[in-house]
PDB file of C-alpha atoms and ligand atoms in Angstrom:
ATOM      1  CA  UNK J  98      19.738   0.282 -18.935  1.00 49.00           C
ATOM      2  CA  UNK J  99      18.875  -2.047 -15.976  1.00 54.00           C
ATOM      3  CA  UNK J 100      15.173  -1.911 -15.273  1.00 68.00           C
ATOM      4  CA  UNK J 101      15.919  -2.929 -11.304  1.00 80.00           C
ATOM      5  CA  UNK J 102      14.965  -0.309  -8.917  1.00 91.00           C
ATOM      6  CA  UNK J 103      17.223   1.783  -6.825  1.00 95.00           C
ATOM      7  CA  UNK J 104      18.098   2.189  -3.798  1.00 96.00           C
ATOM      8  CA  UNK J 105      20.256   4.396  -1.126  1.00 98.00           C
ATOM      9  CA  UNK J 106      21.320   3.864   2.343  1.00 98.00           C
ATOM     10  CA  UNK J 107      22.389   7.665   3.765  1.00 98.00           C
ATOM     11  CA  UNK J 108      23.863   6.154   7.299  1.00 97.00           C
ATOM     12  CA  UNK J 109      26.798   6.545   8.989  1.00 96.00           C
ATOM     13  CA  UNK J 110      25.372   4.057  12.083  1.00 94.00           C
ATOM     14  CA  UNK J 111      27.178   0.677  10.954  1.00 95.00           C
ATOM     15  CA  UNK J 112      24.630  -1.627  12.109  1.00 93.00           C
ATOM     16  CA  UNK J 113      21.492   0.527  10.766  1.00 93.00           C
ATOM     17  CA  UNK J 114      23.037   0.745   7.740  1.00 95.00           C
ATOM     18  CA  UNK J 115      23.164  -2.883   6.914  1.00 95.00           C
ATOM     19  CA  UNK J 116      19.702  -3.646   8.885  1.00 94.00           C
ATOM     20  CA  UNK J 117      17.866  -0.943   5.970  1.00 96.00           C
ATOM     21  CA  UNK J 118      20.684  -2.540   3.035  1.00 96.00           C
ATOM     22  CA  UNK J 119      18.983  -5.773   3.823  1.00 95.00           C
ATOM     23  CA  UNK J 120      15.503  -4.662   3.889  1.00 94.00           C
ATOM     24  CA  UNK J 121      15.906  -2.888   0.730  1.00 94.00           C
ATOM     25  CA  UNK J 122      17.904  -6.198  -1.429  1.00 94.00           C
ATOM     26  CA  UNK J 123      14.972  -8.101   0.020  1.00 92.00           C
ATOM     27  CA  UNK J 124      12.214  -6.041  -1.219  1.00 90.00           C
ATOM     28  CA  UNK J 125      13.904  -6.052  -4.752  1.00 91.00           C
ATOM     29  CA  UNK J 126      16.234  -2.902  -4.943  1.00 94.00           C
ATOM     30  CA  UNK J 127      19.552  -2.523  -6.000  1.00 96.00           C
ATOM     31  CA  UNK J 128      21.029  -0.826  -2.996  1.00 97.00           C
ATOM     32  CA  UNK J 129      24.192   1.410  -2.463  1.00 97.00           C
ATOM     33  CA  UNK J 130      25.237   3.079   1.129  1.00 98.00           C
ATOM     34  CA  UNK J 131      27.042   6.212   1.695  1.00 98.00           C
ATOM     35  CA  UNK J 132      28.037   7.018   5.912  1.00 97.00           C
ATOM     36  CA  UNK J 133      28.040  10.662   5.030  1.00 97.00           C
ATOM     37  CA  UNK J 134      25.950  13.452   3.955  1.00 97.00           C
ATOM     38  CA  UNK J 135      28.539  14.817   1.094  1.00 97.00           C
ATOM     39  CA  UNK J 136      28.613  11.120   0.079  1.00 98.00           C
ATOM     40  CA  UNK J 137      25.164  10.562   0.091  1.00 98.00           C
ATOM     41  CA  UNK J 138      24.832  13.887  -2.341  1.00 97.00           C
ATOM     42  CA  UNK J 139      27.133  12.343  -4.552  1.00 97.00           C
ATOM     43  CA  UNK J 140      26.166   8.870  -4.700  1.00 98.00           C
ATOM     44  CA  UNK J 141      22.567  10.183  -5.161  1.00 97.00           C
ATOM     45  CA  UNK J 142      23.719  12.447  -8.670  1.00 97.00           C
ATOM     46  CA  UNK J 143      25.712   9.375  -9.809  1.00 96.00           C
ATOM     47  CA  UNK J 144      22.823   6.578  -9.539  1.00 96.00           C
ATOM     48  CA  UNK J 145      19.450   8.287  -9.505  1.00 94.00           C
ATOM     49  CA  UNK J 146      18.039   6.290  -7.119  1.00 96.00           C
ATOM     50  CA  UNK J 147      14.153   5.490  -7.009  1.00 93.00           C
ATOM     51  CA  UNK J 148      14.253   5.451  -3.103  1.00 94.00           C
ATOM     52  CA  UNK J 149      16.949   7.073  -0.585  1.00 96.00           C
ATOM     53  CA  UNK J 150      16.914   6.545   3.059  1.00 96.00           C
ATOM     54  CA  UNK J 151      18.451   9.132   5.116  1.00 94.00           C
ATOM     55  CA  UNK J 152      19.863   9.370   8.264  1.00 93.00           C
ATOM     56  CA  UNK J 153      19.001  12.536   9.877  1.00 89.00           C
ATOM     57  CA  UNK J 154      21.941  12.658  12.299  1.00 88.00           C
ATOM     58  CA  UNK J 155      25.334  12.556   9.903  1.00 93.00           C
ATOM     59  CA  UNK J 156      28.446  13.347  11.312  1.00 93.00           C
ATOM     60  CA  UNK J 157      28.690  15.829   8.464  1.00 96.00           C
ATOM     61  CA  UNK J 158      25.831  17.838   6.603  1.00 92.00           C
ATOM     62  CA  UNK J 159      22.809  16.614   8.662  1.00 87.00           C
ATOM     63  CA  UNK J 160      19.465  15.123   7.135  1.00 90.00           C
ATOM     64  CA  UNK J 161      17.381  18.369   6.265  1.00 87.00           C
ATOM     65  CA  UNK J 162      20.548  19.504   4.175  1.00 90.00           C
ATOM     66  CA  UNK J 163      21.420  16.662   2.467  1.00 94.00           C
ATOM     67  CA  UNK J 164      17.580  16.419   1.869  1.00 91.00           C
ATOM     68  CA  UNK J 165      17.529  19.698   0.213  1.00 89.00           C
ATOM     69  CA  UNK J 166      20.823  19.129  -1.486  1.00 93.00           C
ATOM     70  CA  UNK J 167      19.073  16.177  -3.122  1.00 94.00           C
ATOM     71  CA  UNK J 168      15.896  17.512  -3.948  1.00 89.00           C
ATOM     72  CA  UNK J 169      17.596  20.298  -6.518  1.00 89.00           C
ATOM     73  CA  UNK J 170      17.687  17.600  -8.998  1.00 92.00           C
ATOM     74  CA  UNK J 171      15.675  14.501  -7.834  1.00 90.00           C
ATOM     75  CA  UNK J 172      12.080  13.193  -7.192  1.00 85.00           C
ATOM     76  CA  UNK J 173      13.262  10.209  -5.541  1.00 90.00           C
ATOM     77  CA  UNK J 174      11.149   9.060  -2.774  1.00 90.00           C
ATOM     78  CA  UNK J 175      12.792  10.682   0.697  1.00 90.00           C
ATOM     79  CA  UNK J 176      12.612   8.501   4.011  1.00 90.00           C
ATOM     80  CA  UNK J 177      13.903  10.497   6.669  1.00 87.00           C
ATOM     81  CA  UNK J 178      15.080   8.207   9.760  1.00 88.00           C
ATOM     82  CA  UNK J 179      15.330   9.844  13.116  1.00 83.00           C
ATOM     83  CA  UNK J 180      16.282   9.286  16.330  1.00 77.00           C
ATOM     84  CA  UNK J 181      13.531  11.065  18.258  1.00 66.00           C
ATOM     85  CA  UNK J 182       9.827  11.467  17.954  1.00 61.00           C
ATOM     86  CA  UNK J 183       9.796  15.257  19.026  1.00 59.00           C
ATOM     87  CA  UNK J 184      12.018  15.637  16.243  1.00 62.00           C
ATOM     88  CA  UNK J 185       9.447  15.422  14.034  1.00 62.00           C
ATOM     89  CA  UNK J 186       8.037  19.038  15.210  1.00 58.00           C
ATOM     90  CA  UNK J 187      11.044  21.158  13.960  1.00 59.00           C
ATOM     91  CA  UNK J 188      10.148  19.213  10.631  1.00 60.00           C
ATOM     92  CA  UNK J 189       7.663  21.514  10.236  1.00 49.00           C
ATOM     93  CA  UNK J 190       9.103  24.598   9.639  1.00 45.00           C
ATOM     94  CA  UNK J 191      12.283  22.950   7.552  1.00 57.00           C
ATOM     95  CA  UNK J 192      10.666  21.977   4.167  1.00 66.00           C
ATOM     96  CA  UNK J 193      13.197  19.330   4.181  1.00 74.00           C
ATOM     97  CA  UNK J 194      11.086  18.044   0.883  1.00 77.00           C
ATOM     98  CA  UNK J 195      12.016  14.420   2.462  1.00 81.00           C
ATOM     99  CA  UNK J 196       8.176  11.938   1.326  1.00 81.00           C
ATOM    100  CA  UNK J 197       8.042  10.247   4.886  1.00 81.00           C
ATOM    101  CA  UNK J 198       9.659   9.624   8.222  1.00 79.00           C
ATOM    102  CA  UNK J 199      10.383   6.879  10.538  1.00 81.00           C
ATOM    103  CA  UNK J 200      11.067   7.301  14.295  1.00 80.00           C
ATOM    104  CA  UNK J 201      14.475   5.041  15.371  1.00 81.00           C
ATOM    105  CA  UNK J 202      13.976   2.232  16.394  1.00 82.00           C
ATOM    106  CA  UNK J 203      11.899   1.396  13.809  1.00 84.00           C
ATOM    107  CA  UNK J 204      10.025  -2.530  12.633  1.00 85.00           C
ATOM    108  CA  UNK J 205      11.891  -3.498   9.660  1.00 89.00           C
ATOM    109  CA  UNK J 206       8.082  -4.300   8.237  1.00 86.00           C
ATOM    110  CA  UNK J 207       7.262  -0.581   8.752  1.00 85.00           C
ATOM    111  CA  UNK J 208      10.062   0.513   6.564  1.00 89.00           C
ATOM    112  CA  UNK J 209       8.984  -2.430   4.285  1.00 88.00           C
ATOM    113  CA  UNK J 210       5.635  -1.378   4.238  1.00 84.00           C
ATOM    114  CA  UNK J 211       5.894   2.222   3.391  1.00 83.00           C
ATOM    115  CA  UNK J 212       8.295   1.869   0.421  1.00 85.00           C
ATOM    116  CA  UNK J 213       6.040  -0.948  -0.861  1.00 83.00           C
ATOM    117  CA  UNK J 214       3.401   1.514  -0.674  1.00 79.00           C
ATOM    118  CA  UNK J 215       5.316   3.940  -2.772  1.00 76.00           C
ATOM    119  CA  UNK J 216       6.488   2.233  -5.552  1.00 75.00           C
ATOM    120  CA  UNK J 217       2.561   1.407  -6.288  1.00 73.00           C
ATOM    121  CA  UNK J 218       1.964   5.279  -6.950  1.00 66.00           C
ATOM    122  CA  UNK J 219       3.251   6.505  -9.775  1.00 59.00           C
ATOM    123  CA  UNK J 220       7.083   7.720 -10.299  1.00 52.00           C
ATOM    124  CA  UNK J 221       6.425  11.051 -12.574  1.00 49.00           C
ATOM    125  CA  UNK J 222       4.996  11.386 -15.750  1.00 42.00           C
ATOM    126  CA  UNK J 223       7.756  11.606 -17.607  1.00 42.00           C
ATOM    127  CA  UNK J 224       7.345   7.889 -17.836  1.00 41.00           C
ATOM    128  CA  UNK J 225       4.439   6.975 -19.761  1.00 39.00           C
ATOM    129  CA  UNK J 226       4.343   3.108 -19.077  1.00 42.00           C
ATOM    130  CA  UNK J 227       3.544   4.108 -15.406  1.00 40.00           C
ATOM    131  CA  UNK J 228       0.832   6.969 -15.967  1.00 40.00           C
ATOM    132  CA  UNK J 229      -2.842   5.516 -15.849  1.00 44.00           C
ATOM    133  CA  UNK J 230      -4.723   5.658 -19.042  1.00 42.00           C
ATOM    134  CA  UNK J 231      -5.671   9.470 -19.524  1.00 40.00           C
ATOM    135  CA  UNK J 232      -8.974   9.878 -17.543  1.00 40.00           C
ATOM    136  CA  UNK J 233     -11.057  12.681 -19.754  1.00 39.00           C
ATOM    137  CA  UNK J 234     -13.857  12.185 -17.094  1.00 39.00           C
ATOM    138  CA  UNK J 235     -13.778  15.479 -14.906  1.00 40.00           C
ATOM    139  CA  UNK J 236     -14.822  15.275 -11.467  1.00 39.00           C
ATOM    140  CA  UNK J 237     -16.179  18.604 -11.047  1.00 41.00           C
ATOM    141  CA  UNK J 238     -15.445  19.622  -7.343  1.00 40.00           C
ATOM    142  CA  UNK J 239     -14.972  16.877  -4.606  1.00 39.00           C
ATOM    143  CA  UNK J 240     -16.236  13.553  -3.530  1.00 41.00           C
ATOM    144  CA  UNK J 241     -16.251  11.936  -6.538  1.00 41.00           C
ATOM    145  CA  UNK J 242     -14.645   8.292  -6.110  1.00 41.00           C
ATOM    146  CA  UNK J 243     -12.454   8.266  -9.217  1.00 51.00           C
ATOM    147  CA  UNK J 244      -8.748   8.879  -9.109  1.00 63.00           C
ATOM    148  CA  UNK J 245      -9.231  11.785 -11.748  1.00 83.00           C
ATOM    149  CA  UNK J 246      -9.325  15.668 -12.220  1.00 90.00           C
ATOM    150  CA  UNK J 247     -10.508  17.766  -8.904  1.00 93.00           C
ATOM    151  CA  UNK J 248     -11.406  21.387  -9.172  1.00 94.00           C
ATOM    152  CA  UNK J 249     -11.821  23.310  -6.002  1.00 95.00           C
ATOM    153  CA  UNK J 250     -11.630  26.890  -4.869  1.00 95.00           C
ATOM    154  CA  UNK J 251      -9.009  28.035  -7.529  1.00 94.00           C
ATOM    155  CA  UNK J 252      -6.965  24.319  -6.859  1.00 96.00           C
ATOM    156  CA  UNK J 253      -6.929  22.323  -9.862  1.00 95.00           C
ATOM    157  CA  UNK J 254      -5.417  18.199  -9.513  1.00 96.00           C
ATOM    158  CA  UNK J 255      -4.869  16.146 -11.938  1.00 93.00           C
ATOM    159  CA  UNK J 256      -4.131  12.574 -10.635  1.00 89.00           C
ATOM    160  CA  UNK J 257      -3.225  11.285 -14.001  1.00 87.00           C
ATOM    161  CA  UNK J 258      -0.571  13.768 -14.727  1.00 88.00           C
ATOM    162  CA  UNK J 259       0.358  14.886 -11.004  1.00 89.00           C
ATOM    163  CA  UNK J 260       0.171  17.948 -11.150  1.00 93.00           C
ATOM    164  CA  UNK J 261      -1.366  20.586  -8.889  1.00 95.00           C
ATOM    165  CA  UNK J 262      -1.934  24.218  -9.786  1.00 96.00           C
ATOM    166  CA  UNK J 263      -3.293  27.135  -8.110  1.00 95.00           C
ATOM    167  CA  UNK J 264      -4.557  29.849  -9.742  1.00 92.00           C
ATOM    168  CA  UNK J 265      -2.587  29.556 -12.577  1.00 91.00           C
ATOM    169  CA  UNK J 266       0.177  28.479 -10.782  1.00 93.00           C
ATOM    170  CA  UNK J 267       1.752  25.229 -10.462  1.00 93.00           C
ATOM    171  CA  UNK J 268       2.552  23.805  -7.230  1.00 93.00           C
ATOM    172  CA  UNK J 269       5.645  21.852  -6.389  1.00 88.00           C
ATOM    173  CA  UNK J 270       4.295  19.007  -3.648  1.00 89.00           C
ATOM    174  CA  UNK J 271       6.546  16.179  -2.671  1.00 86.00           C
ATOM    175  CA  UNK J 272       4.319  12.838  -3.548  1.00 84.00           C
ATOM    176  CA  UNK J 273       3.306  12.425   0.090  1.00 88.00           C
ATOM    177  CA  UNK J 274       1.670  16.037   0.050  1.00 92.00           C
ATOM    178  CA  UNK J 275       0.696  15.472  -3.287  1.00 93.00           C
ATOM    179  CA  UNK J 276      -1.374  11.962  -1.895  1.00 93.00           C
ATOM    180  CA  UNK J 277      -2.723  13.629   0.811  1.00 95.00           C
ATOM    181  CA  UNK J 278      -4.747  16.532  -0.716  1.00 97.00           C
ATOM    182  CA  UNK J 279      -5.845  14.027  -3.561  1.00 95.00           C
ATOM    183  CA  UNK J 280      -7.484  12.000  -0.294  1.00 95.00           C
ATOM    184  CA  UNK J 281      -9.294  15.181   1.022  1.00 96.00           C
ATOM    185  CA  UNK J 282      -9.745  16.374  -2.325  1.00 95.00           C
ATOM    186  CA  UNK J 283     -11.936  12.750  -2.951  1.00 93.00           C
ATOM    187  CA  UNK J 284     -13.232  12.679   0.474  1.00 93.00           C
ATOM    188  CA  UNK J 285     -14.961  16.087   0.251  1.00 90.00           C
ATOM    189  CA  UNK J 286     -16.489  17.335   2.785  1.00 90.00           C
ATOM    190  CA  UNK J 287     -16.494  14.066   4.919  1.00 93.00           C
ATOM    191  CA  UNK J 288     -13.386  13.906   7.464  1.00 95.00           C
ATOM    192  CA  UNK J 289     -10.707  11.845   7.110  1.00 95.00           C
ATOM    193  CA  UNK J 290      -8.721  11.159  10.446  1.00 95.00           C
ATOM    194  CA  UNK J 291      -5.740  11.087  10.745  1.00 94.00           C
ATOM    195  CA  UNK J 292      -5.272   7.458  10.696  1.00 92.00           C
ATOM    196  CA  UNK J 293      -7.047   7.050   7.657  1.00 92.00           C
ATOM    197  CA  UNK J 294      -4.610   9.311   6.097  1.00 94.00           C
ATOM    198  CA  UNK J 295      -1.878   7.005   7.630  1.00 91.00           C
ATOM    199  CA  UNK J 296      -3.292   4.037   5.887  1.00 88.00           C
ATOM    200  CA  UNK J 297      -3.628   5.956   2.700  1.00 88.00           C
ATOM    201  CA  UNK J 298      -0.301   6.560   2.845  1.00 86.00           C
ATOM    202  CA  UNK J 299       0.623   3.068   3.023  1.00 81.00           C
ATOM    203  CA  UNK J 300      -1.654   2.341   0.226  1.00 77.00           C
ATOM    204  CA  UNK J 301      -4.416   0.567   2.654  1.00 75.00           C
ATOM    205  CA  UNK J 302      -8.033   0.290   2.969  1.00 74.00           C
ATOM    206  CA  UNK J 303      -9.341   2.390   5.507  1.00 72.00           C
ATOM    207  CA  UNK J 304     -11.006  -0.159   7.404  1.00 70.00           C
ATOM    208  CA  UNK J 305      -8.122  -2.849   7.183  1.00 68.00           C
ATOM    209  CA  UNK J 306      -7.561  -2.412  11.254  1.00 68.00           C
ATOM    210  CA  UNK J 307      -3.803  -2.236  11.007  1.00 73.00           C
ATOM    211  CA  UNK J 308      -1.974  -0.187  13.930  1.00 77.00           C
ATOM    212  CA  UNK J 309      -1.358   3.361  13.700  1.00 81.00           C
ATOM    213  CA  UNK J 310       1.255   4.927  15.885  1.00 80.00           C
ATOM    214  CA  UNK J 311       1.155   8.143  17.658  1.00 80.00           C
ATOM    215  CA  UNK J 312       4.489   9.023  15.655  1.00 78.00           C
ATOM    216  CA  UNK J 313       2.404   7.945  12.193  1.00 82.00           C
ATOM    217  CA  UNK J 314      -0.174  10.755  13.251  1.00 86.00           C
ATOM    218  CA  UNK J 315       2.751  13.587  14.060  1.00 84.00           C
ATOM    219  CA  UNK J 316       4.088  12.896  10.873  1.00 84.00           C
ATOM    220  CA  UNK J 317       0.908  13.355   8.906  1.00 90.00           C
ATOM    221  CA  UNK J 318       0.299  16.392  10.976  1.00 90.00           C
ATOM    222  CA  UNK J 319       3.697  17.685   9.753  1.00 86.00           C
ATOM    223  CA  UNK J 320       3.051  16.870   6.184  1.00 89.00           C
ATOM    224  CA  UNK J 321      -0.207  18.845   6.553  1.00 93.00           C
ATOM    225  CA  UNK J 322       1.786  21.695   7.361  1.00 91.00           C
ATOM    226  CA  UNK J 323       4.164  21.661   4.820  1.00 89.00           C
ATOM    227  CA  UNK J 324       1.338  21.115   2.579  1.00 94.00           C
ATOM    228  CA  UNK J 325      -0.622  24.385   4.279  1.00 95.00           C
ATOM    229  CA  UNK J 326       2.371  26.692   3.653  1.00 92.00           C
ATOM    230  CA  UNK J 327       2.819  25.163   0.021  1.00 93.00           C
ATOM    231  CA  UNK J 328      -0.441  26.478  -1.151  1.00 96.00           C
ATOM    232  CA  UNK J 329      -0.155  29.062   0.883  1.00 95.00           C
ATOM    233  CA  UNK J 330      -3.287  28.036   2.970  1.00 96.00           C
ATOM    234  CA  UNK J 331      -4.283  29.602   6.017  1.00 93.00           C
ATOM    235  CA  UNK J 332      -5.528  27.444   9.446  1.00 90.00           C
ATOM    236  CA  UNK J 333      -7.797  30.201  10.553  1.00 91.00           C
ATOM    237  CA  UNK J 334      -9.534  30.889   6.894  1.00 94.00           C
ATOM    238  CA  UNK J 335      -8.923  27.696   5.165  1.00 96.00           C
ATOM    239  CA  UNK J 336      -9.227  27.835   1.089  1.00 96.00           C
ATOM    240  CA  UNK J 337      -8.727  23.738   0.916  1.00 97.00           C
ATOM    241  CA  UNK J 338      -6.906  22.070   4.296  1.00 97.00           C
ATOM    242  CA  UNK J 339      -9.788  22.546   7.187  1.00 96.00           C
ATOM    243  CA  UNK J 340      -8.392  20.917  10.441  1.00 95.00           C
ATOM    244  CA  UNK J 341     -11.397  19.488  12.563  1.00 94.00           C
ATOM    245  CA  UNK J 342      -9.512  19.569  16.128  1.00 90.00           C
ATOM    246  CA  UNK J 343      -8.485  16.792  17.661  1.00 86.00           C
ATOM    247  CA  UNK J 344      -9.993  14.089  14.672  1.00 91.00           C
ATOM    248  CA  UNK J 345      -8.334  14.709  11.286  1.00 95.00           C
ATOM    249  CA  UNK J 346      -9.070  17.068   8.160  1.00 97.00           C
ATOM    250  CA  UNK J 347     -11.298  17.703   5.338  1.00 96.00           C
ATOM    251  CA  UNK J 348     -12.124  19.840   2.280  1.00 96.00           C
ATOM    252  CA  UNK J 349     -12.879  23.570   3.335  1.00 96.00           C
ATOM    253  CA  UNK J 350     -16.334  24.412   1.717  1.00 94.00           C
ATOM    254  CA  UNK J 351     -16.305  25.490  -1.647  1.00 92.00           C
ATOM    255  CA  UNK J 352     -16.736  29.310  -2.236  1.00 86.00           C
ATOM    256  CA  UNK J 353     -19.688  31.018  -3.909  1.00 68.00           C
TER     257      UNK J 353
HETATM  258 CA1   CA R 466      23.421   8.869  12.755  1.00 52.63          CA
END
């Protein structure tokens, strides 16, 4: 078995499909395309890729769909492209389970960026050679700096094995979810903006100064969400998420 990575193009735009082809062969993927949503299924079952880009307007199934379709038997990492920025609010409600999106038209060094960003994190741990070296040290509760265990409120993470469970039960968080309650979850009670989450997303320091757009924020905001209804957190009476208005998010206190 070929250790390249892999990668899929779900477009049926001609030109956008060969602008993210290229961006992908250049940042070291083997790359297939499909212009449809039933082909994009298909082609996804057939080569297991590590990375699928999806179009959210196909001239068949559209995005969400084909998202879900895919997500009944892979962990690849979802990039949703769309065409609008106020699409990103119905992404709220549609559990889509796609990892990230980008607004059209988008820097080819965004798209770069992000997927660079994800293939640092770990794929599952199913693969051993990728899992850190088992961390015994617990963190109890938040704000310790290592990438470890976190216990809070009846939430239990484990970054090493990537798992989340809540009382008793385990969760099933898309790796962008899954990064962003490890931040909070390390941050404690300090807020994190919603920038920083950005950057953590793309794997950067916080400080690194690197712009942020307003359709980076929405989409964190929507991942929050997701995230929220997951656990089955509430905004009012927050267990975990707390939303400080109008700056970012932290750890809800811990309860007594
Ligand atoms: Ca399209």
């Amino acid at each position: 078995m070929s250790d390249a990575r892999v990668g899929l193009v779900i477009e049926d735009d001609h030109d956008i499909r060969e602008l993210v082809r290229t961006v992908l062969s250049q940042a070291g993927f083997d790359v297939s395309v499909a212009s449809s949503g039933a082909e994009g299924v298909l082609a996804a079952k057939n080569i297991n890729p590590d990375v699928i880009t999806l179009d959210l307007g196909l001239p068949d199934i559209d995005g969400f769909e084909v998202s879900r379709q895919i997500r009944e038997f892979s962990d690849a990492y979802i990039v949703m492209l769309t065409a609008r920025t106020e699409e990103l609010d119905t992404l709220i409600g549609l559990e889509s389970g796609a990892d990230d999106y980008l607004t059209k038209p988008f820097r080819p060094r965004e798209l770069r960026a992000r997927i660079a960003a994800m293939m640092r994190r770990p794929r599952s741990v199913s693969d051993p050679s990728e899992a850190p070296p088992a961390a015994d040290a617990q963190a109890e509760g938040a704000g310790s700096p290592e990438r470890g265990n976190f216990s809070h409120n009846g939430l239990e993470l484990s970054y090493s094995s990537r798992t989340v469970v809540v009382d008793g039960k385990e969760m099933n968080l898309t790796r962008t979810e899954f990064e962003l309650l490890h931040a909070l979850l390390e941050a404690g009670r300090t807020v994190r903006t919603k920038s920083d989450l950005v950057r953590r997303l793309r794997d950067e320091d916080y400080d690194v100064g690197s712009y942020i757009s307003e359709a980076d924020e929405r989409s964190v905001e929507v991942h929050m969400g997701n995230l929220r209804k997951k656990l089955g957190d509430s905004p009012q009476k927050p267990r975990w998420l707390q939303t400080v208005r109008g700056v970012g998010y932290r750890l809800a206190p811990g309860e007594h």
